[in-house]
CSV table of C-alpha atoms and ligand atoms in Angstrom, one decimal:
chain,number,residue,atom,x,y,z
A,985,MET,CA,48.5,-17.1,-6.7
A,986,ASN,CA,47.5,-15.1,-3.6
A,987,ALA,CA,44.7,-16.3,-1.3
A,988,ALA,CA,41.5,-14.4,-1.4
A,989,ILE,CA,38.6,-14.2,1.0
A,990,THR,CA,35.5,-15.6,-0.9
A,991,ALA,CA,33.0,-15.8,2.0
A,992,THR,CA,32.5,-14.3,5.4
A,993,ALA,CA,30.2,-15.2,8.3
A,994,ARG,CA,29.7,-14.6,12.0
A,995,TYR,CA,27.7,-15.9,15.0
A,996,LEU,CA,26.9,-13.9,18.1
A,997,PRO,CA,24.9,-15.6,20.8
A,998,GLU,CA,21.5,-14.0,21.7
A,999,GLY,CA,22.2,-13.4,25.5
A,1000,VAL,CA,23.1,-9.8,26.2
A,1001,LEU,CA,25.1,-8.6,29.3
A,1002,THR,CA,24.9,-4.8,29.6
A,1003,ASN,CA,26.9,-2.4,31.7
A,1004,LYS,CA,23.8,-2.0,33.8
A,1005,ASP,CA,23.7,-5.7,34.5
A,1006,LEU,CA,27.4,-5.6,35.5
A,1007,GLU,CA,26.6,-2.7,37.9
A,1008,ARG,CA,24.3,-5.0,39.8
A,1009,MET,CA,27.1,-7.7,40.0
A,1010,LEU,CA,30.2,-5.6,40.7
A,1011,ASP,CA,31.5,-2.3,42.0
A,1012,THR,CA,31.5,-0.6,38.6
A,1013,ASN,CA,29.4,1.7,36.6
A,1014,ASP,CA,28.3,2.2,33.0
A,1015,GLU,CA,30.0,5.6,32.7
A,1016,TRP,CA,33.4,4.2,33.8
A,1017,ILE,CA,33.2,1.3,31.5
A,1018,ARG,CA,32.1,3.3,28.5
A,1019,THR,CA,34.7,6.1,29.0
A,1020,ARG,CA,37.6,3.7,29.6
A,1021,THR,CA,36.7,1.0,27.1
A,1022,GLY,CA,33.9,2.1,24.8
A,1023,ILE,CA,32.0,-1.0,25.6
A,1024,SER,CA,28.2,-0.9,26.4
A,1025,GLU,CA,27.3,-4.5,26.2
A,1026,ARG,CA,28.5,-8.0,25.2
A,1027,ARG,CA,27.0,-11.3,24.1
A,1028,ILE,CA,27.0,-14.3,26.3
A,1029,LEU,CA,26.4,-17.9,25.3
A,1030,ARG,CA,24.3,-18.8,28.3
A,1031,ASP,CA,23.6,-22.5,27.5
A,1032,PRO,CA,26.2,-24.5,29.5
A,1033,ALA,CA,25.9,-27.3,27.0
A,1034,LYS,CA,27.2,-25.2,24.2
A,1035,ALA,CA,30.7,-23.7,23.7
A,1036,THR,CA,33.2,-22.6,21.1
A,1037,ALA,CA,32.6,-25.5,18.7
A,1038,PHE,CA,28.9,-24.7,18.6
A,1039,MET,CA,29.5,-21.1,17.6
A,1040,GLY,CA,32.2,-22.3,15.1
A,1041,GLY,CA,29.7,-24.8,13.6
A,1042,LYS,CA,27.1,-22.0,13.1
A,1043,VAL,CA,29.8,-19.9,11.3
A,1044,ALA,CA,31.0,-22.9,9.2
A,1045,LYS,CA,27.5,-23.8,8.0
A,1046,GLN,CA,26.8,-20.2,6.9
A,1047,LEU,CA,30.2,-20.0,5.1
A,1048,LEU,CA,29.5,-23.1,3.1
A,1049,GLU,CA,26.0,-21.8,2.2
A,1050,LYS,CA,27.2,-18.4,1.2
A,1051,ARG,CA,30.0,-19.8,-1.0
A,1052,GLY,CA,27.8,-22.6,-2.4
A,1053,LEU,CA,30.3,-25.3,-1.3
A,1054,ARG,CA,29.4,-28.8,-0.1
A,1055,ALA,CA,30.9,-29.8,3.2
A,1056,ASP,CA,32.7,-32.7,1.5
A,1057,GLU,CA,34.5,-30.3,-0.9
A,1058,LEU,CA,36.2,-28.5,2.1
A,1059,GLU,CA,39.9,-29.4,2.3
A,1060,LEU,CA,41.2,-27.8,5.6
A,1061,ILE,CA,39.6,-26.2,8.7
A,1062,ILE,CA,41.6,-24.1,11.0
A,1063,VAL,CA,40.0,-22.8,14.2
A,1064,ALA,CA,41.7,-20.1,16.2
A,1065,THR,CA,40.6,-20.1,19.9
A,1066,MET,CA,42.0,-20.0,23.4
A,1067,THR,CA,38.7,-21.4,24.8
A,1068,PRO,CA,38.6,-24.8,23.1
A,1069,ASP,CA,35.6,-27.0,24.2
A,1070,MET,CA,38.2,-29.4,25.6
A,1071,LEU,CA,42.0,-29.5,25.8
A,1072,PHE,CA,41.7,-32.2,23.2
A,1073,PRO,CA,40.4,-33.1,20.7
A,1074,SER,CA,40.8,-29.8,18.9
A,1075,THR,CA,37.8,-27.6,18.4
A,1076,ALA,CA,38.5,-27.7,14.6
A,1077,CYS,CA,37.8,-31.5,14.6
A,1078,LEU,CA,34.6,-30.8,16.5
A,1079,VAL,CA,33.5,-28.3,13.9
A,1080,GLN,CA,34.5,-30.7,11.1
A,1081,ASP,CA,32.1,-33.2,12.7
A,1082,ILE,CA,29.3,-30.7,13.1
A,1083,ILE,CA,29.3,-29.8,9.4
A,1084,GLY,CA,30.3,-33.3,8.1
A,1085,ALA,CA,33.4,-32.1,6.3
A,1086,LYS,CA,34.7,-35.7,5.9
A,1087,ASN,CA,37.4,-34.9,3.4
A,1088,ALA,CA,39.0,-32.0,5.4
A,1089,TRP,CA,41.8,-32.2,7.9
A,1090,ALA,CA,41.5,-29.8,10.8
A,1091,PHE,CA,43.6,-28.2,13.5
A,1092,ASP,CA,43.5,-25.4,16.1
A,1093,ILE,CA,45.8,-22.4,16.5
A,1094,ASN,CA,46.1,-20.6,19.9
A,1095,ALA,CA,47.5,-17.1,19.7
A,1096,ALA,CA,44.9,-15.5,22.0
A,1097,CYS,CA,43.5,-12.3,20.5
A,1098,SER,CA,45.8,-12.6,17.5
A,1099,GLY,CA,44.6,-16.1,16.8
A,1100,PHE,CA,42.5,-15.3,13.7
A,1101,MET,CA,45.4,-13.3,12.2
A,1102,TYR,CA,47.9,-16.2,12.8
A,1103,ALA,CA,45.4,-18.6,11.3
A,1104,LEU,CA,44.6,-16.4,8.3
A,1105,ASN,CA,48.3,-16.0,7.5
A,1106,THR,CA,48.9,-19.7,8.0
A,1107,ALA,CA,45.9,-20.7,5.8
A,1108,SER,CA,46.9,-18.3,3.0
A,1109,LYS,CA,50.2,-20.3,2.6
A,1110,PHE,CA,48.3,-23.5,1.8
A,1111,ILE,CA,46.6,-21.6,-1.0
A,1112,GLU,CA,49.7,-19.8,-2.2
A,1113,ALA,CA,51.6,-23.1,-2.3
A,1114,GLY,CA,48.9,-24.6,-4.5
A,1115,THR,CA,48.4,-27.6,-2.3
A,1116,HIS,CA,44.9,-26.7,-1.3
A,1117,LYS,CA,41.9,-25.2,-3.2
A,1118,ASN,CA,40.1,-24.0,-0.1
A,1119,VAL,CA,40.6,-23.4,3.6
A,1120,MET,CA,38.0,-22.5,6.2
A,1121,VAL,CA,39.4,-20.2,8.9
A,1122,ILE,CA,37.3,-19.6,12.0
A,1123,GLY,CA,38.1,-17.5,15.0
A,1124,GLY,CA,36.0,-17.6,18.1
A,1125,ASP,CA,35.9,-17.7,21.9
A,1126,LYS,CA,33.5,-18.4,24.7
A,1127,MET,CA,35.2,-15.9,26.9
A,1128,SER,CA,32.4,-16.1,29.5
A,1129,SER,CA,33.8,-19.6,30.4
A,1130,ILE,CA,37.1,-18.2,31.7
A,1131,ILE,CA,35.9,-14.9,33.2
A,1132,ASP,CA,35.7,-14.3,37.0
A,1133,TYR,CA,32.6,-12.3,37.3
A,1134,THR,CA,33.7,-11.1,40.7
A,1135,ASP,CA,36.8,-9.4,39.1
A,1136,ARG,CA,35.8,-6.0,37.8
A,1137,SER,CA,39.1,-5.5,35.9
A,1138,THR,CA,38.3,-8.3,33.4
A,1139,ALA,CA,34.6,-9.0,33.7
A,1140,ILE,CA,33.7,-5.8,31.9
A,1141,LEU,CA,35.9,-6.4,28.8
A,1142,PHE,CA,35.0,-9.7,27.2
A,1143,GLY,CA,32.1,-11.3,25.4
A,1144,ASP,CA,31.4,-14.5,23.4
A,1145,GLY,CA,31.3,-14.8,19.6
A,1146,ALA,CA,32.8,-16.3,16.4
A,1147,GLY,CA,33.5,-15.3,12.8
A,1148,GLY,CA,35.1,-16.9,9.8
A,1149,VAL,CA,36.1,-16.8,6.2
A,1150,ILE,CA,36.8,-19.1,3.3
A,1151,LEU,CA,40.1,-18.7,1.5
A,1152,GLU,CA,40.6,-19.7,-2.1
A,1153,ALA,CA,43.0,-18.7,-4.9
A,1154,ALA,CA,42.4,-15.1,-6.0
A,1155,GLY,CA,40.8,-14.9,-9.5
A,1156,SER,CA,43.4,-12.3,-10.7
A,1157,GLU,CA,46.9,-11.2,-9.7
A,1158,GLY,CA,47.3,-8.4,-7.2
A,1159,TYR,CA,44.2,-9.3,-5.1
A,1160,GLY,CA,43.7,-11.1,-1.9
A,1161,VAL,CA,46.1,-11.5,1.1
A,1162,LEU,CA,49.0,-9.4,-0.2
A,1163,ASP,CA,51.2,-9.0,2.9
A,1164,ALA,CA,51.5,-10.1,6.5
A,1165,ARG,CA,53.8,-9.3,9.4
A,1166,MET,CA,53.4,-11.4,12.6
A,1167,TYR,CA,55.2,-11.0,15.9
A,1168,SER,CA,55.5,-12.8,19.2
A,1169,ASP,CA,57.2,-11.7,22.4
A,1170,GLY,CA,57.2,-14.4,25.1
A,1171,THR,CA,58.8,-12.2,27.6
A,1172,GLY,CA,55.9,-9.9,27.7
A,1173,GLY,CA,52.9,-12.1,28.3
A,1174,LYS,CA,53.5,-14.6,31.0
A,1175,ASP,CA,53.1,-12.2,33.9
A,1176,HIS,CA,50.5,-9.7,32.5
A,1177,LEU,CA,47.9,-11.7,30.6
A,1178,LEU,CA,47.3,-15.3,31.2
A,1179,MET,CA,45.2,-18.2,32.6
A,1180,LYS,CA,47.4,-20.1,35.1
A,1181,GLY,CA,45.2,-23.1,35.7
A,1182,GLY,CA,44.0,-26.1,33.6
A,1183,GLY,CA,47.2,-26.7,31.7
A,1184,SER,CA,50.0,-29.2,32.5
A,1185,LEU,CA,51.7,-26.7,34.9
A,1186,ASN,CA,48.7,-26.3,37.2
A,1187,PRO,CA,46.2,-29.1,36.4
A,1188,ALA,CA,42.8,-28.7,38.0
A,1189,THR,CA,42.7,-29.4,41.8
A,1190,HIS,CA,40.5,-28.1,44.5
A,1191,GLU,CA,43.3,-25.7,45.3
A,1192,THR,CA,43.6,-24.3,41.8
A,1193,VAL,CA,39.8,-23.8,41.7
A,1194,ASP,CA,39.8,-22.1,45.2
A,1195,GLN,CA,42.6,-19.8,44.0
A,1196,HIS,CA,40.7,-18.8,40.9
A,1197,LEU,CA,43.5,-20.0,38.6
A,1198,HIS,CA,41.0,-21.1,35.9
A,1199,TYR,CA,40.2,-17.5,35.0
A,1200,ILE,CA,41.9,-14.8,33.0
A,1201,HIS,CA,44.4,-12.7,35.0
A,1202,GLN,CA,45.5,-9.4,33.5
A,1203,ASP,CA,47.5,-6.3,34.4
A,1204,GLY,CA,45.3,-4.0,32.3
A,1205,ARG,CA,47.6,-1.0,32.4
A,1206,MET,CA,50.7,-3.0,31.2
A,1207,VAL,CA,48.7,-4.7,28.5
A,1208,PHE,CA,47.1,-1.5,27.4
A,1209,LYS,CA,50.5,0.2,26.8
A,1210,SER,CA,51.9,-2.8,24.9
A,1211,ALA,CA,48.8,-3.1,22.8
A,1212,VAL,CA,48.7,0.6,21.8
A,1213,THR,CA,52.4,0.6,20.7
A,1214,SER,CA,52.4,-2.8,19.0
A,1215,MET,CA,49.2,-2.4,17.0
A,1216,ALA,CA,50.2,1.1,15.9
A,1217,ASP,CA,53.7,0.0,15.0
A,1218,VAL,CA,52.6,-3.0,12.9
A,1219,ALA,CA,49.9,-1.0,11.1
A,1220,ALA,CA,52.5,1.7,10.2
A,1221,GLU,CA,54.9,-1.1,9.0
A,1222,ILE,CA,52.2,-2.7,6.8
A,1223,MET,CA,51.5,0.8,5.3
A,1224,GLU,CA,55.2,1.5,4.6
A,1225,ARG,CA,56.0,-2.0,3.1
A,1226,ASN,CA,53.1,-1.7,0.7
A,1227,ASN,CA,53.5,2.1,-0.1
A,1228,LEU,CA,50.0,2.7,1.3
A,1229,THR,CA,49.0,6.2,2.4
A,1230,SER,CA,46.1,6.8,4.6
A,1231,ASP,CA,44.1,7.9,1.5
A,1232,ASP,CA,44.7,4.5,0.0
A,1233,ILE,CA,43.2,2.6,2.9
A,1234,SER,CA,39.5,1.7,2.6
A,1235,TRP,CA,39.1,0.0,6.0
A,1236,LEU,CA,41.2,-0.4,9.1
A,1237,VAL,CA,40.0,-3.7,10.7
A,1238,PRO,CA,41.5,-3.7,14.2
A,1239,HIS,CA,41.2,-6.2,17.0
A,1240,GLN,CA,38.3,-5.0,19.2
A,1241,ALA,CA,39.8,-4.8,22.7
A,1242,ASN,CA,39.2,-1.3,23.8
A,1243,GLN,CA,38.0,1.8,21.8
A,1244,ARG,CA,41.0,3.8,23.1
A,1245,ILE,CA,43.4,1.3,21.6
A,1246,ILE,CA,41.5,1.3,18.3
A,1247,SER,CA,41.5,5.1,18.1
A,1248,ALA,CA,45.2,5.3,19.0
A,1249,THR,CA,46.0,2.9,16.1
A,1250,ALA,CA,43.9,4.9,13.7
A,1251,GLU,CA,45.5,8.2,14.7
A,1252,ARG,CA,49.0,6.8,14.2
A,1253,MET,CA,48.0,5.7,10.7
A,1254,GLY,CA,46.4,9.1,10.0
A,1255,ILE,CA,43.1,7.4,9.2
A,1256,ASP,CA,39.8,9.1,9.7
A,1257,ASP,CA,37.3,7.4,12.1
A,1258,SER,CA,34.9,6.8,9.2
A,1259,LYS,CA,37.3,4.2,7.8
A,1260,VAL,CA,37.7,2.3,11.0
A,1261,ILE,CA,35.3,-0.5,11.8
A,1262,SER,CA,34.4,-0.7,15.5
A,1263,ASN,CA,31.7,-2.8,17.1
A,1264,VAL,CA,33.4,-3.1,20.5
A,1265,ALA,CA,30.5,-1.1,22.0
A,1266,ARG,CA,28.1,-4.0,21.2
A,1267,TYR,CA,30.2,-7.1,21.6
A,1268,GLY,CA,33.2,-6.2,23.8
A,1269,ASN,CA,36.3,-8.3,23.2
A,1270,THR,CA,35.5,-11.7,21.7
A,1271,THR,CA,39.3,-12.5,21.4
A,1272,ALA,CA,39.8,-14.6,18.2
A,1273,GLY,CA,36.4,-13.6,17.1
A,1274,THR,CA,36.8,-9.9,16.7
A,1275,ILE,CA,38.4,-9.5,13.3
A,1276,PRO,CA,36.3,-12.1,11.3
A,1277,ILE,CA,33.1,-10.7,13.0
A,1278,CYS,CA,34.2,-7.2,11.7
A,1279,LEU,CA,34.9,-8.5,8.2
A,1280,SER,CA,31.5,-10.2,8.1
A,1281,GLU,CA,29.7,-7.0,9.2
A,1282,LEU,CA,31.5,-5.0,6.6
A,1283,ASP,CA,30.8,-7.6,3.9
A,1284,ASP,CA,27.1,-7.8,4.8
A,1285,ARG,CA,26.8,-4.0,4.8
A,1286,GLY,CA,28.1,-4.0,1.2
A,1287,ASP,CA,31.2,-2.0,2.3
A,1288,LEU,CA,33.8,-4.3,0.7
A,1289,MET,CA,34.2,-3.6,-3.1
A,1290,ARG,CA,36.7,-5.0,-5.5
A,1291,GLY,CA,40.0,-3.2,-4.9
A,1292,SER,CA,39.1,-2.1,-1.3
A,1293,ASN,CA,42.4,-2.0,0.7
A,1294,LEU,CA,42.0,-3.5,4.1
A,1295,VAL,CA,44.6,-3.4,6.9
A,1296,LEU,CA,43.9,-5.9,9.7
A,1297,VAL,CA,45.8,-5.5,13.0
A,1298,SER,CA,45.7,-7.4,16.3
A,1299,PHE,CA,47.4,-7.7,19.7
A,1300,GLY,CA,46.9,-10.4,22.3
A,1301,ALA,CA,48.3,-12.6,25.0
A,1302,GLY,CA,51.7,-14.1,24.4
A,1303,TYR,CA,52.3,-11.4,23.6
A,1304,THR,CA,51.3,-11.9,19.9
A,1305,TRP,CA,50.5,-9.3,17.4
A,1306,GLY,CA,50.4,-8.8,13.6
A,1307,GLY,CA,49.1,-6.9,10.6
A,1308,ILE,CA,47.7,-8.2,7.3
A,1309,TYR,CA,47.1,-6.3,4.1
A,1310,VAL,CA,44.2,-7.6,2.0
A,1311,LYS,CA,43.0,-6.2,-1.4
A,1312,TRP,CA,39.4,-7.3,-1.7
A,1313,GLN,CA,38.8,-9.2,-4.9
B,509,COA,C1,41.4,-2.7,31.8
B,509,COA,C2,41.4,-1.2,31.4
B,509,COA,C3,40.1,-0.8,30.8
B,509,COA,C4,41.6,-0.4,32.7
B,509,COA,O1,41.6,1.0,32.3
B,509,COA,P1,42.7,2.0,32.9
B,509,COA,O2,42.4,3.3,32.4
B,509,COA,O3,44.0,1.3,32.6
B,509,COA,O4,42.4,1.9,34.5
B,509,COA,P2,43.3,1.4,35.7
B,509,COA,O5,43.5,-0.1,35.6
B,509,COA,O6,44.5,2.3,35.7
B,509,COA,O7,42.4,1.8,36.9
B,509,COA,C5,42.0,3.1,37.2
B,509,COA,C6,41.1,3.1,38.4
B,509,COA,O8,39.8,2.5,38.1
B,509,COA,C7,39.5,1.4,38.9
B,509,COA,N1,38.8,0.4,38.2
B,509,COA,C8,39.3,-0.7,37.5
B,509,COA,N2,38.3,-1.4,36.9
B,509,COA,C9,37.2,-0.7,37.2
B,509,COA,C10,35.8,-1.0,36.8
B,509,COA,N3,35.4,-2.0,36.1
B,509,COA,N4,34.9,-0.1,37.3
B,509,COA,C11,35.3,1.0,38.0
B,509,COA,N5,36.5,1.2,38.4
B,509,COA,C12,37.5,0.4,38.0
B,509,COA,C13,40.9,0.9,39.4
B,509,COA,O9,40.7,0.2,40.6
B,509,COA,C14,41.6,2.2,39.5
B,509,COA,O10,41.3,2.8,40.7
B,509,COA,P3,42.4,3.6,41.6
B,509,COA,O11,42.9,4.7,40.7
B,509,COA,O12,41.6,4.0,42.8
B,509,COA,O13,43.4,2.5,41.9
B,509,COA,C15,42.5,-0.9,30.4
B,509,COA,O14,43.8,-0.9,31.1
B,509,COA,C16,42.6,-1.8,29.2
B,509,COA,O15,41.7,-1.8,28.4
B,509,COA,N6,43.7,-2.5,29.1
B,509,COA,C17,43.8,-3.4,28.0
B,509,COA,C18,43.1,-4.7,28.3
B,509,COA,C19,42.9,-5.5,27.0
B,509,COA,O16,42.4,-5.1,26.0
B,509,COA,N7,43.1,-6.8,27.2
B,509,COA,C20,42.9,-7.7,26.1
B,509,COA,C21,44.2,-8.0,25.4
B,509,COA,S1,44.0,-7.7,23.7
């Protein structure tokens, strides 16, 4: 039996960082940011005592409530993040503790901006295998914790946020997560999109802090080119493999990195803008949060009907990318 999404939820912190705010901090301007990225503002979790697990916990509580599940009925929690609260324990274990899911096991997945896609694909296997009745999948990042707000090439792009879903066996055949294609290319990512400090290669020292190694480093132009090609290719591949024409697709749910990358993917698929969810203007790039946040917004708007065909696509550091086809049950 395929895995179906039976609940969606999201959490965006209240703090807002607008392009105008960034104008006061950096040599940039609202027009440049909107034209090059489509972003107008992003959310920031300003409380230093709260991080990714806090946002994941908010999502997890809503998911249980929406689905009418008790915390002790949950069997597995997977959290996709590249900004875990700590290197260990996993953020998934912290979320488990927040909601008191004492019978669940829990682990993290790190595939950067493709984290939620990798986690959704992994989670669906536990349902398909019949070994688990339910899995909670959360994607979220406190990007503001690894952004250098003196670097205009990255500070404008990212925001904080989290989203998630519950997966259970689909009620009938032919619904749920029907196909997934995942890719990694380790040659592409290590020079162009990375955080050098804080891992076992460059543990924190005064020098690594002085050298700003604990922040995101990115060659935006290189990443842009790879993202456009990879997301468009995998979207086209998902369509071909499942005999989907652009008319068959109800929603393209793309990773929200940059409006130009989103539009290029939609164009390659021949999909009208009206069938593409985009909230990058309001939230920027929340990394593992973007796709579940989009799903939750579509769901709350009542835009997901039984039989709706969704194509989810992502691209991120690694490089990692992938596409998933879901028929809403
Ligand atoms: C970062 C990104 C918006 C930059 O846009 P771009 O069109 O590639 O711009 P470039 O980097 O070529 O820079 C063009 C010019 O704008 C300048 N510039 C860069 N950032 C700027 C900013 N925030 N404000 C104003 N000017 C800026 C550059 O210095 C450059 O000036 P120059 O021509 O005098 O050298 C774009 O490359 C991008 O979105 N890349 C993908 C990033 C991404 O999504 N990463 C997450 C992975 S999923």
